[in-house]
XYZ file of C-alpha atoms in Angstrom:
107
model
C 47.420 177.584 106.917
C 50.084 176.655 109.361
C 48.212 173.476 110.332
C 47.883 172.436 106.706
C 51.611 172.973 106.126
C 52.473 170.827 109.114
C 50.170 168.023 107.944
C 51.544 168.250 104.401
C 55.148 168.247 105.674
C 54.381 165.255 107.926
C 52.843 163.388 104.985
C 55.863 164.136 102.761
C 58.257 162.997 105.507
C 56.234 159.802 106.008
C 56.365 159.003 102.287
C 60.094 159.828 102.159
C 60.650 157.501 105.137
C 58.827 154.668 103.398
C 60.853 155.247 100.213
C 64.141 155.220 102.123
C 63.099 152.086 104.024
C 62.028 150.361 100.793
C 65.297 151.319 99.088
C 67.292 150.007 102.045
C 65.404 146.681 102.023
C 65.877 146.235 98.256
C 69.610 146.905 98.543
C 69.857 144.428 101.401
C 68.012 141.730 99.418
C 70.146 142.328 96.318
C 73.340 141.985 98.354
C 71.956 138.829 99.931
C 71.116 137.284 96.559
C 74.549 138.246 95.213
C 76.160 136.538 98.199
C 73.969 133.464 97.632
C 75.001 133.417 93.967
C 78.678 133.552 94.909
C 78.165 130.787 97.472
C 76.385 128.668 94.865
C 79.223 129.189 92.390
C 81.779 128.119 95.003
C 79.723 125.039 95.863
C 79.393 124.121 92.182
C 83.155 124.513 91.655
C 83.862 122.316 94.687
C 81.446 119.645 93.444
C 83.074 119.729 90.033
C 86.516 119.347 91.597
C 85.242 116.483 93.766
C 83.906 114.662 90.694
C 87.253 115.060 88.948
C 89.056 113.703 92.009
C 86.695 110.718 92.165
C 87.321 109.913 88.490
C 91.060 110.174 89.027
C 90.822 107.965 92.128
C 88.909 105.317 90.166
C 91.570 105.399 87.469
C 94.344 104.994 90.043
C 92.422 102.233 91.815
C 92.066 100.312 88.548
C 95.780 100.784 87.865
C 96.586 99.570 91.392
C 94.515 96.400 90.922
C 96.260 95.678 87.637
C 99.695 96.097 89.203
C 98.750 93.974 92.213
C 97.602 91.256 89.831
C 100.937 91.403 87.976
C 102.821 91.157 91.284
C 100.733 88.122 92.329
C 101.468 86.438 89.008
C 105.195 87.130 89.380
C 105.148 85.783 92.961
C 103.391 82.606 91.851
C 105.888 82.162 89.033
C 108.819 82.606 91.440
C 107.268 80.186 93.910
C 106.835 77.603 91.169
C 110.412 78.116 89.946
C 111.714 77.800 93.509
C 109.964 74.476 94.016
C 111.233 73.273 90.616
C 114.812 74.267 91.478
C 114.492 72.596 94.858
C 113.296 69.385 93.178
C 116.170 69.555 90.692
C 118.628 70.062 93.565
C 117.268 67.022 95.421
C 117.471 64.923 92.262
C 121.054 66.083 91.691
C 122.006 65.102 95.247
C 120.452 61.635 94.751
C 122.257 61.116 91.440
C 125.580 62.139 93.007
C 125.002 59.534 95.693
C 124.165 56.891 93.056
C 127.303 57.530 91.016
C 129.484 57.784 94.081
C 130.583 61.414 93.944
C 129.213 62.045 97.415
C 129.840 59.770 100.326
C 126.817 58.022 101.758
C 126.459 57.175 105.420
C 123.841 54.914 106.865
C 121.821 55.473 109.946
């Protein structure tokens, strides 16, 4: 009877060991999948934030191009006005010479 008890006890301990091992593995896998889920959520949030930043950057880039275009137009206008004023100044100098307000010297 003692031999049967030892075999039965060994069998029970073996089954209990397998159950404990199985439980440990399941807990480990569940923790791993929970960690993967958290990592996936973080990655998704970062991608979402990146997309928002890209949209905002495109908006700012478009605004920058518009403002640069306005500046170029203003520069061209000023350049044109400057040349017009310079031409008017030259004409005024010539007319002053013609009417005798300014002395003229020859070469």
